[in-house]
Amino acid sequence: MKLPYVVLSAAVSIDGYLDDTGCQRLLLSCPEDFDRVDAVRADVDAILVGANTIRCDNPRLIVRSEQRRAHREARGLPAYPMKVIVTGSGDLDPDLAVWGCGGEKLVFTVDSAAEKVRDRLGPRAEVVSTGAVFDWHAVLARLGERGIDRLMVEGGGTVHTQLVALNLADELHVAVAPLVVGQAEAPRFLRPANYPGGPTARMRLLGCTQVGDVVLLRYSPKDKTCCQ
């Protein structure tokens, strides 16, 4: 079974935060970087986020560019990539923006929450359980079975952390914004975990590009060298 190629995408402050602790979402990306993200979305088969991300940010997870959507359709693809939501609790609001706009929707959860999710969402999304516990390997295998070759993961920090710690991320896209959050309680891109290779394992840098006033860093987390 071929698993999807997994691209983790995040915008962070210089001190590594995804957001601040305020009520409004902190916009870390610039207009040029939002357009870059839209281009990446247009090039993948599915976009995955954790339930907390859609609860906090209420994103639509769409390809905004009409031209990019048309190009997808010209290639025989749906106009919008599949939207994949993962949740352990099943606490998903049926009125969130993600359910009401283009693209197939798929929710992965666990046995204890599956019926609650189905009851809440009804026909808005297909619901799949990975069993008694949440299983990332099962998620990727199921997506591979559905023909998902390239998967973009847009957060949040818990999802990013788990995928990197399990060595399931193939590429990291980290857009570093020129600001400092400085709040210990704010959400971070990667949290404490037992990462493969430990703190001396150095990922291979795939590219470094200025996009507006942010810097895009691309890394290969599976391709490491150990430096003492």
Coordinates of N, CA and C in Angstrom, one line a residue:
M1 N 0.8 -1.2 0.0 CA 0.0 0.0 0.0 C 0.9 1.3 0.0
K2 N 0.7 2.1 -1.0 CA 1.4 3.4 -1.1 C 0.7 4.4 -0.2
L3 N 1.5 5.0 0.7 CA 0.9 6.0 1.6 C 1.1 7.4 0.9
P4 N 0.2 8.3 1.2 CA 0.4 9.7 0.6 C 1.7 10.3 1.0
Y5 N 2.2 11.2 0.1 CA 3.3 12.0 0.5 C 2.8 13.2 1.3
V6 N 3.3 13.3 2.5 CA 2.7 14.2 3.5 C 3.6 15.5 3.7
V7 N 2.9 16.6 3.4 CA 3.6 17.9 3.5 C 2.9 18.7 4.7
L8 N 3.7 19.0 5.7 CA 3.3 19.8 6.8 C 3.5 21.2 6.5
S9 N 2.5 22.1 6.6 CA 2.6 23.5 6.3 C 2.2 24.3 7.5
A10 N 3.0 25.3 7.8 CA 2.7 26.2 9.0 C 3.4 27.5 8.8
A11 N 2.8 28.5 9.3 CA 3.4 29.9 9.4 C 3.7 30.1 10.9
V12 N 4.9 30.5 11.2 CA 5.3 30.6 12.6 C 6.0 32.0 12.8
S13 N 5.9 32.4 14.1 CA 6.7 33.6 14.5 C 8.2 33.2 14.6
I14 N 9.0 34.2 14.7 CA 10.5 33.9 14.9 C 10.7 33.0 16.1
D15 N 9.9 33.2 17.1 CA 10.1 32.3 18.3 C 9.2 31.0 18.3
G16 N 8.7 30.7 17.1 CA 8.2 29.3 16.9 C 6.7 29.2 17.2
Y17 N 5.9 30.3 17.3 CA 4.5 30.1 17.7 C 3.6 30.2 16.5
L18 N 2.5 29.5 16.5 CA 1.5 29.5 15.5 C 0.5 30.6 15.6
D19 N 0.4 31.1 16.8 CA -0.6 32.1 17.1 C -0.3 32.8 18.4
D20 N -1.0 33.8 18.8 CA -0.8 34.4 20.2 C -2.0 33.9 21.0
T21 N -2.2 34.5 22.2 CA -3.3 34.0 23.1 C -4.5 34.9 23.0
G22 N -4.5 35.8 22.0 CA -5.7 36.7 21.9 C -6.9 36.0 21.3
C23 N -8.0 36.7 21.3 CA -9.3 36.2 20.8 C -9.3 36.1 19.3
Q24 N -8.6 37.0 18.6 CA -8.6 37.0 17.1 C -7.3 36.3 16.7
R25 N -7.5 35.6 15.6 CA -6.4 34.8 15.0 C -5.2 35.8 14.6
L26 N -4.0 35.5 15.0 CA -2.9 36.3 14.6 C -2.4 35.9 13.2
L27 N -2.5 36.9 12.3 CA -2.1 36.6 10.9 C -0.6 36.7 10.7
L28 N 0.0 35.6 10.6 CA 1.5 35.5 10.5 C 2.0 35.7 9.0
S29 N 1.2 35.1 8.1 CA 1.6 35.2 6.7 C 1.2 36.6 6.1
C30 N 1.9 36.9 5.0 CA 1.6 38.1 4.3 C 0.8 37.7 3.0
P31 N 0.3 38.7 2.3 CA -0.5 38.3 1.1 C 0.2 37.4 0.1
E32 N 1.5 37.6 -0.1 CA 2.2 36.8 -1.1 C 2.3 35.4 -0.6
D33 N 2.4 35.2 0.7 CA 2.5 33.8 1.3 C 1.2 33.1 1.3
F34 N 0.1 33.9 1.5 CA -1.3 33.3 1.4 C -1.5 32.8 0.0
D35 N -1.0 33.5 -1.0 CA -1.1 33.1 -2.4 C -0.3 31.8 -2.6
R36 N 0.9 31.8 -2.1 CA 1.7 30.6 -2.2 C 1.0 29.3 -1.6
V37 N 0.4 29.5 -0.4 CA -0.3 28.4 0.2 C -1.4 28.0 -0.7
D38 N -2.1 28.9 -1.3 CA -3.2 28.6 -2.2 C -2.7 27.7 -3.4
A39 N -1.5 28.0 -3.9 CA -0.9 27.2 -5.0 C -0.6 25.8 -4.5
V40 N -0.1 25.7 -3.3 CA 0.2 24.4 -2.7 C -1.1 23.6 -2.6
R41 N -2.1 24.2 -2.1 CA -3.4 23.5 -1.9 C -3.9 23.0 -3.3
A42 N -3.7 23.8 -4.3 CA -4.2 23.4 -5.6 C -3.4 22.2 -6.2
D43 N -2.3 22.0 -5.6 CA -1.4 20.9 -6.1 C -1.5 19.6 -5.3
V44 N -2.4 19.5 -4.3 CA -2.5 18.3 -3.5 C -3.9 17.7 -3.7
D45 N -4.0 16.4 -3.3 CA -5.3 15.7 -3.4 C -6.2 15.9 -2.2
A46 N -5.6 16.2 -1.0 CA -6.4 16.4 0.2 C -5.6 17.4 1.1
I47 N -6.4 18.1 2.0 CA -5.9 19.0 3.0 C -6.4 18.5 4.3
L48 N -5.5 18.3 5.3 CA -5.9 17.7 6.6 C -5.6 18.7 7.7
V49 N -6.6 18.8 8.6 CA -6.4 19.6 9.8 C -7.0 18.9 11.0
G50 N -6.6 19.3 12.2 CA -7.1 18.8 13.4 C -8.4 19.6 13.8
A51 N -9.3 19.0 14.6 CA -10.5 19.6 15.0 C -10.4 20.9 15.7
N52 N -9.3 21.0 16.5 CA -9.1 22.3 17.3 C -8.8 23.4 16.3
T53 N -8.2 23.2 15.2 CA -7.9 24.2 14.2 C -9.2 24.8 13.6
I54 N -10.1 23.9 13.2 CA -11.3 24.4 12.6 C -12.2 25.0 13.7
R55 N -12.1 24.6 14.9 CA -12.9 25.2 16.0 C -12.4 26.6 16.3
C56 N -11.1 26.8 16.3 CA -10.5 28.1 16.6 C -10.4 29.1 15.4
D57 N -10.1 28.6 14.3 CA -9.8 29.5 13.1 C -11.0 29.5 12.1
N58 N -11.8 28.5 12.2 CA -13.0 28.4 11.2 C -12.6 28.6 9.8
P59 N -11.6 27.8 9.3 CA -11.1 28.0 7.9 C -12.1 27.3 6.9
R60 N -12.0 27.7 5.7 CA -12.8 27.0 4.6 C -12.0 26.0 4.0
L61 N -10.7 26.1 4.0 CA -9.8 25.1 3.4 C -10.1 24.9 1.9
I62 N -10.2 26.0 1.2 CA -10.5 25.9 -0.3 C -9.3 26.4 -1.1
V63 N -9.3 26.1 -2.4 CA -8.4 26.8 -3.3 C -9.2 28.0 -3.8
R64 N -8.6 29.2 -3.5 CA -9.3 30.5 -3.7 C -9.2 30.9 -5.2
S65 N -8.1 30.6 -5.8 CA -7.9 31.0 -7.2 C -8.8 30.2 -8.2
E66 N -9.7 31.0 -8.9 CA -10.5 30.4 -9.9 C -9.7 29.7 -11.0
Q67 N -8.6 30.4 -11.4 CA -7.7 29.8 -12.4 C -7.1 28.5 -12.0
R68 N -6.7 28.4 -10.7 CA -6.1 27.1 -10.2 C -7.2 26.0 -10.1
R69 N -8.4 26.4 -9.7 CA -9.5 25.4 -9.7 C -9.7 24.9 -11.1
A70 N -9.7 25.8 -12.1 CA -10.0 25.4 -13.5 C -8.9 24.5 -14.0
H71 N -7.6 24.8 -13.6 CA -6.5 24.0 -14.0 C -6.6 22.5 -13.4
R72 N -7.1 22.5 -12.2 CA -7.3 21.1 -11.6 C -8.4 20.4 -12.4
E73 N -9.4 21.0 -12.7 CA -10.5 20.3 -13.5 C -10.0 19.9 -14.9
A74 N -9.2 20.7 -15.5 CA -8.6 20.4 -16.8 C -7.7 19.1 -16.7
R75 N -7.2 18.9 -15.5 CA -6.4 17.7 -15.3 C -7.2 16.5 -14.9
G76 N -8.5 16.7 -14.8 CA -9.4 15.6 -14.4 C -9.6 15.4 -13.0
L77 N -9.3 16.5 -12.2 CA -9.4 16.4 -10.7 C -10.6 17.3 -10.3
P78 N -11.1 17.0 -9.1 CA -12.1 17.9 -8.5 C -11.6 19.3 -8.4
A79 N -12.5 20.3 -8.4 CA -12.0 21.7 -8.3 C -11.3 21.9 -7.0
Y80 N -11.8 21.2 -5.9 CA -11.2 21.4 -4.6 C -10.7 20.1 -4.1
P81 N -9.5 20.1 -3.4 CA -9.0 18.9 -2.8 C -10.0 18.4 -1.7
M82 N -9.9 17.1 -1.4 CA -10.7 16.6 -0.3 C -10.3 17.3 1.0
K83 N -11.2 17.5 1.9 CA -11.0 18.1 3.2 C -11.0 16.9 4.3
V84 N -10.0 16.8 5.0 CA -9.9 15.7 6.0 C -9.7 16.3 7.4
I85 N -10.6 16.0 8.3 CA -10.6 16.5 9.7 C -10.4 15.3 10.6
V86 N -9.5 15.5 11.6 CA -9.3 14.5 12.6 C -9.7 15.0 14.0
T87 N -10.4 14.1 14.7 CA -10.9 14.4 16.0 C -10.9 13.2 16.9
G88 N -10.5 13.4 18.2 CA -10.6 12.3 19.1 C -11.9 12.4 20.0
S89 N -12.3 13.7 20.2 CA -13.5 13.9 21.0 C -14.8 13.8 20.3
G90 N -14.8 14.2 19.0 CA -16.0 14.2 18.2 C -16.7 15.5 18.3
D91 N -16.1 16.5 19.0 CA -16.8 17.8 19.2 C -16.6 18.7 18.0
L92 N -17.5 18.5 17.0 CA -17.5 19.3 15.8 C -18.8 20.0 15.6
D93 N -18.7 21.3 15.3 CA -19.9 22.1 15.1 C -20.4 21.9 13.7
P94 N -21.6 21.5 13.4 CA -22.1 21.4 12.0 C -22.2 22.7 11.3
D95 N -22.1 23.8 12.0 CA -22.2 25.1 11.3 C -20.9 25.8 10.9
L96 N -19.8 25.1 11.2 CA -18.5 25.6 10.8 C -18.3 25.7 9.3
A97 N -17.5 26.7 8.9 CA -17.4 27.0 7.5 C -16.9 25.9 6.6
V98 N -16.1 25.0 7.2 CA -15.5 23.9 6.4 C -16.5 23.0 5.7
W99 N -17.7 22.8 6.3 CA -18.7 21.9 5.8 C -19.5 22.5 4.7
G100 N -19.5 23.9 4.6 CA -20.4 24.5 3.7 C -19.9 24.9 2.4
C101 N -18.6 24.6 2.1 CA -18.0 25.0 0.8 C -17.4 23.8 0.1
G102 N -16.8 24.0 -1.1 CA -16.5 23.0 -2.0 C -15.6 21.9 -1.5
G103 N -15.7 20.7 -2.1 CA -14.8 19.6 -1.8 C -15.5 18.5 -1.0
E104 N -15.0 17.3 -1.2 CA -15.4 16.1 -0.4 C -14.9 16.3 1.0
K105 N -15.7 15.9 2.0 CA -15.3 16.0 3.4 C -15.2 14.6 4.1
L106 N -14.1 14.4 4.8 CA -13.9 13.1 5.5 C -13.4 13.4 6.9
V107 N -14.0 12.7 7.9 CA -13.6 12.9 9.3 C -13.1 11.6 9.8
F108 N -11.9 11.6 10.4 CA -11.4 10.4 11.1 C -11.5 10.6 12.5
T109 N -12.0 9.6 13.3 CA -12.2 9.7 14.7 C -11.9 8.3 15.3
V110 N -12.4 8.1 16.5 CA -12.3 6.8 17.2 C -13.7 6.2 17.5
D111 N -13.7 5.0 17.8 CA -15.0 4.3 18.0 C -15.9 5.0 19.0
S112 N -15.4 5.5 20.1 CA -16.2 6.1 21.1 C -16.9 7.4 20.7
A113 N -16.3 8.0 19.6 CA -16.9 9.3 19.2 C -17.6 9.2 17.8
A114 N -17.5 8.1 17.1 CA -17.9 8.0 15.7 C -19.4 8.3 15.6
E115 N -20.3 7.7 16.4 CA -21.7 8.0 16.3 C -22.0 9.4 16.6
K116 N -21.4 10.0 17.6 CA -21.6 11.4 17.9 C -21.3 12.3 16.7
V117 N -20.2 12.0 16.0 CA -19.8 12.8 14.9 C -20.9 12.6 13.8
R118 N -21.3 11.4 13.5 CA -22.3 11.1 12.5 C -23.6 11.8 12.8
D119 N -24.0 11.8 14.0 CA -25.3 12.5 14.4 C -25.2 14.0 14.2
R120 N -24.0 14.6 14.6 CA -23.9 16.0 14.5 C -23.7 16.5 13.0
L121 N -23.0 15.8 12.2 CA -22.7 16.2 10.9 C -23.7 15.7 9.8
G122 N -24.3 14.6 10.1 CA -25.3 14.1 9.1 C -24.6 13.9 7.7
P123 N -25.2 14.4 6.6 CA -24.6 14.2 5.3 C -23.5 15.1 5.0
R124 N -23.1 16.0 5.9 CA -22.0 17.0 5.6 C -20.7 16.3 5.3
A125 N -20.4 15.1 6.0 CA -19.1 14.5 5.8 C -19.2 13.0 6.1
E126 N -18.3 12.3 5.5 CA -18.2 10.8 5.8 C -17.4 10.7 7.0
V127 N -17.7 9.8 7.9 CA -17.0 9.6 9.1 C -16.4 8.2 9.2
V128 N -15.1 8.1 9.5 CA -14.4 6.8 9.6 C -13.7 6.7 10.9
S129 N -13.8 5.6 11.6 CA -13.1 5.4 12.8 C -11.9 4.6 12.6
T130 N -10.8 4.9 13.3 CA -9.6 4.1 13.2 C -9.5 3.0 14.3
G131 N -10.6 2.9 15.1 CA -10.6 1.9 16.1 C -10.7 2.5 17.5
A132 N -10.4 1.7 18.5 CA -10.5 2.1 19.9 C -9.6 3.3 20.2
V133 N -8.5 3.4 19.5 CA -7.5 4.6 19.7 C -7.3 5.2 18.3
F134 N -6.9 6.4 18.3 CA -6.6 7.1 17.1 C -5.3 6.6 16.5
D135 N -5.3 6.3 15.2 CA -4.1 5.6 14.6 C -3.8 6.4 13.3
W136 N -2.7 7.1 13.4 CA -2.2 7.9 12.2 C -1.8 7.0 11.0
H137 N -1.3 5.8 11.3 CA -0.9 4.9 10.2 C -2.2 4.4 9.5
A138 N -3.3 4.2 10.2 CA -4.5 3.8 9.6 C -5.1 4.9 8.8
V139 N -5.0 6.2 9.3 CA -5.5 7.3 8.5 C -4.8 7.4 7.2
L140 N -3.5 7.4 7.2 CA -2.7 7.5 5.9 C -3.0 6.3 5.0
A141 N -3.1 5.1 5.6 CA -3.4 3.9 4.7 C -4.8 4.1 4.1
R142 N -5.8 4.6 4.8 CA -7.1 4.7 4.3 C -7.1 5.8 3.2
L143 N -6.4 6.9 3.4 CA -6.3 7.9 2.4 C -5.6 7.4 1.1
G144 N -4.6 6.6 1.3 CA -3.9 6.0 0.2 C -4.8 5.1 -0.6
E145 N -5.7 4.3 0.1 CA -6.7 3.5 -0.6 C -7.6 4.3 -1.4
R146 N -7.9 5.5 -1.0 CA -8.8 6.4 -1.7 C -8.1 7.2 -2.9
G147 N -6.9 6.9 -3.1 CA -6.2 7.5 -4.2 C -5.5 8.9 -3.9
I148 N -5.4 9.2 -2.6 CA -4.7 10.4 -2.2 C -3.2 10.2 -2.3
D149 N -2.6 10.8 -3.2 CA -1.1 10.7 -3.4 C -0.4 11.8 -2.7
R150 N -0.9 13.0 -2.6 CA -0.2 14.1 -1.9 C -1.2 14.7 -0.9
L151 N -0.8 14.8 0.3 CA -1.6 15.3 1.4 C -0.9 16.5 2.1
M152 N -1.7 17.6 2.2 CA -1.2 18.8 2.8 C -1.8 18.9 4.2
V153 N -1.0 19.0 5.2 CA -1.4 19.1 6.6 C -1.2 20.5 7.1
E154 N -2.3 21.2 7.5 CA -2.2 22.6 7.9 C -2.4 22.8 9.4
G155 N -2.2 21.8 10.2 CA -2.2 22.0 11.6 C -3.3 21.3 12.4
G156 N -3.4 21.6 13.6 CA -2.5 22.5 14.4 C -1.3 21.8 15.0
G157 N -0.8 22.4 16.1 CA 0.4 22.0 16.7 C 0.4 20.5 17.1
T158 N -0.7 20.1 17.7 CA -0.8 18.7 18.1 C -0.6 17.7 16.9
V159 N -1.3 18.0 15.8 CA -1.2 17.2 14.6 C 0.2 17.2 14.1
H160 N 0.8 18.4 13.9 CA 2.2 18.5 13.4 C 3.1 17.7 14.3
T161 N 3.0 17.8 15.6 CA 3.9 17.2 16.5 C 3.8 15.7 16.4
Q162 N 2.6 15.1 16.3 CA 2.4 13.7 16.2 C 3.0 13.1 15.0
L163 N 2.7 13.8 13.8 CA 3.2 13.3 12.6 C 4.7 13.3 12.5
V164 N 5.3 14.4 13.0 CA 6.8 14.4 13.0 C 7.4 13.4 13.9
A165 N 6.8 13.2 15.1 CA 7.3 12.3 16.1 C 7.2 10.9 15.6
L166 N 6.1 10.6 14.8 CA 5.9 9.2 14.2 C 6.7 9.0 12.9
N167 N 7.5 10.0 12.5 CA 8.2 10.0 11.3 C 7.4 9.7 10.1
L168 N 6.2 10.4 10.0 CA 5.2 10.2 8.9 C 5.2 11.4 8.0
A169 N 5.9 12.5 8.4 CA 5.9 13.7 7.5 C 7.1 13.6 6.5
D170 N 6.8 13.8 5.3 CA 7.8 13.7 4.2 C 8.5 15.1 3.9
E171 N 7.7 16.2 4.2 CA 8.3 17.5 3.9 C 7.7 18.5 4.9
L172 N 8.5 19.4 5.3 CA 8.0 20.5 6.1 C 8.1 21.9 5.4
H173 N 7.0 22.6 5.3 CA 7.0 24.0 4.8 C 6.8 24.9 6.0
V174 N 7.8 25.7 6.4 CA 7.6 26.5 7.5 C 7.9 28.0 7.1
A175 N 6.9 28.8 7.1 CA 7.0 30.2 6.8 C 7.2 31.0 8.0
V176 N 8.4 31.6 8.1 CA 8.8 32.3 9.3 C 8.5 33.8 9.2
A177 N 7.6 34.3 10.0 CA 7.1 35.7 10.0 C 8.0 36.6 10.8
P178 N 8.2 37.9 10.4 CA 9.1 38.8 11.1 C 8.5 39.4 12.4
L179 N 8.0 38.5 13.3 CA 7.5 39.0 14.5 C 7.7 38.0 15.6
V180 N 7.6 38.5 16.9 CA 7.9 37.7 18.0 C 6.6 37.7 18.9
V181 N 6.1 36.5 19.3 CA 4.9 36.4 20.1 C 5.3 36.5 21.6
G182 N 6.2 35.7 22.1 CA 6.7 35.8 23.4 C 5.7 35.5 24.5
Q183 N 4.7 34.6 24.2 CA 3.7 34.2 25.2 C 3.8 32.7 25.5
A184 N 4.2 32.4 26.7 CA 4.4 31.0 27.0 C 3.2 30.1 26.7
E185 N 2.0 30.6 26.9 CA 0.8 29.8 26.7 C 0.3 29.7 25.3
A186 N 0.9 30.4 24.4 CA 0.5 30.4 23.0 C 0.8 29.1 22.3
P187 N 0.1 28.7 21.3 CA 0.4 27.4 20.6 C 1.6 27.4 19.8
R188 N 2.4 26.3 19.9 CA 3.6 26.2 19.2 C 3.5 25.3 18.0
F189 N 4.4 25.5 17.0 CA 4.4 24.6 15.8 C 4.7 23.2 16.2
L190 N 5.8 22.9 17.0 CA 6.1 21.6 17.4 C 6.2 21.6 19.0
R191 N 5.7 20.6 19.6 CA 5.7 20.6 21.1 C 6.6 19.5 21.6
P192 N 6.9 19.4 22.9 CA 7.8 18.4 23.4 C 7.3 17.0 23.0
A193 N 8.3 16.2 22.5 CA 8.0 14.8 22.0 C 9.3 14.1 21.8
N194 N 9.2 12.8 21.7 CA 10.4 12.0 21.4 C 10.5 11.9 19.9
Y195 N 11.3 12.8 19.3 CA 11.4 12.9 17.8 C 12.5 11.9 17.4
P196 N 12.3 11.4 16.2 CA 13.3 10.4 15.6 C 14.7 11.0 15.6
G197 N 15.6 10.3 16.1 CA 17.0 10.8 16.1 C 17.4 11.7 17.2
G198 N 16.4 12.2 17.9 CA 16.7 13.1 19.0 C 17.2 14.5 18.6
P199 N 17.7 15.3 19.5 CA 18.1 16.7 19.3 C 19.3 16.8 18.4
T200 N 20.1 15.8 18.1 CA 21.3 16.0 17.3 C 21.0 15.6 15.8
A201 N 19.8 15.1 15.5 CA 19.5 14.8 14.1 C 19.1 16.0 13.3
R202 N 19.8 16.3 12.3 CA 19.6 17.5 11.5 C 18.9 17.1 10.2
M203 N 17.8 17.8 9.9 CA 17.0 17.5 8.7 C 17.7 18.2 7.5
R204 N 17.5 17.6 6.4 CA 18.0 18.1 5.1 C 17.2 19.3 4.7
L205 N 17.9 20.4 4.4 CA 17.2 21.6 3.9 C 17.0 21.5 2.4
L206 N 15.7 21.6 2.0 CA 15.3 21.5 0.6 C 15.3 22.8 -0.1
G207 N 15.1 23.9 0.6 CA 15.0 25.2 0.0 C 14.8 26.3 1.0
C208 N 15.1 27.5 0.6 CA 14.9 28.7 1.4 C 14.6 29.8 0.5
T209 N 13.4 30.4 0.7 CA 12.9 31.4 -0.3 C 12.2 32.6 0.5
Q210 N 12.5 33.8 0.0 CA 11.8 34.9 0.6 C 10.5 35.1 -0.2
V211 N 9.4 35.2 0.6 CA 8.0 35.4 0.1 C 7.4 36.6 0.8
G212 N 7.4 37.7 0.1 CA 7.0 38.9 0.7 C 7.9 39.2 1.9
D213 N 7.4 39.4 3.1 CA 8.3 39.7 4.2 C 8.5 38.4 5.1
V214 N 8.1 37.2 4.6 CA 8.4 36.0 5.4 C 9.4 35.2 4.6
V215 N 10.0 34.2 5.3 CA 11.0 33.3 4.7 C 10.4 31.9 4.8
L216 N 10.3 31.3 3.6 CA 9.8 29.9 3.5 C 11.0 28.9 3.6
L217 N 11.0 28.1 4.6 CA 12.0 27.0 4.8 C 11.3 25.7 4.5
R218 N 12.0 24.9 3.6 CA 11.5 23.6 3.3 C 12.5 22.5 3.7
Y219 N 12.0 21.6 4.5 CA 12.9 20.5 5.1 C 12.4 19.2 4.7
S220 N 13.3 18.2 4.7 CA 13.0 16.8 4.6 C 13.2 16.1 5.9
P221 N 12.2 15.9 6.7 CA 12.4 15.4 8.1 C 12.8 13.9 8.1
K222 N 12.6 13.2 7.1 CA 13.0 11.8 7.1 C 14.5 11.6 6.6
D223 N 15.1 12.7 6.1 CA 16.4 12.6 5.6 C 17.3 13.4 6.6
K224 N 17.9 12.7 7.5 CA 18.6 13.3 8.6 C 20.1 12.8 8.6
T225 N 20.9 13.7 9.2 CA 22.3 13.4 9.5 C 22.4 13.6 11.0
C226 N 23.3 12.9 11.7 CA 23.5 13.0 13.1 C 24.8 13.8 13.4
C227 N 24.7 14.9 14.1 CA 25.9 15.7 14.4 C 26.0 15.9 15.9
Q228 N 27.1 15.4 16.4 CA 27.3 15.5 17.9 C 28.1 16.8 18.2

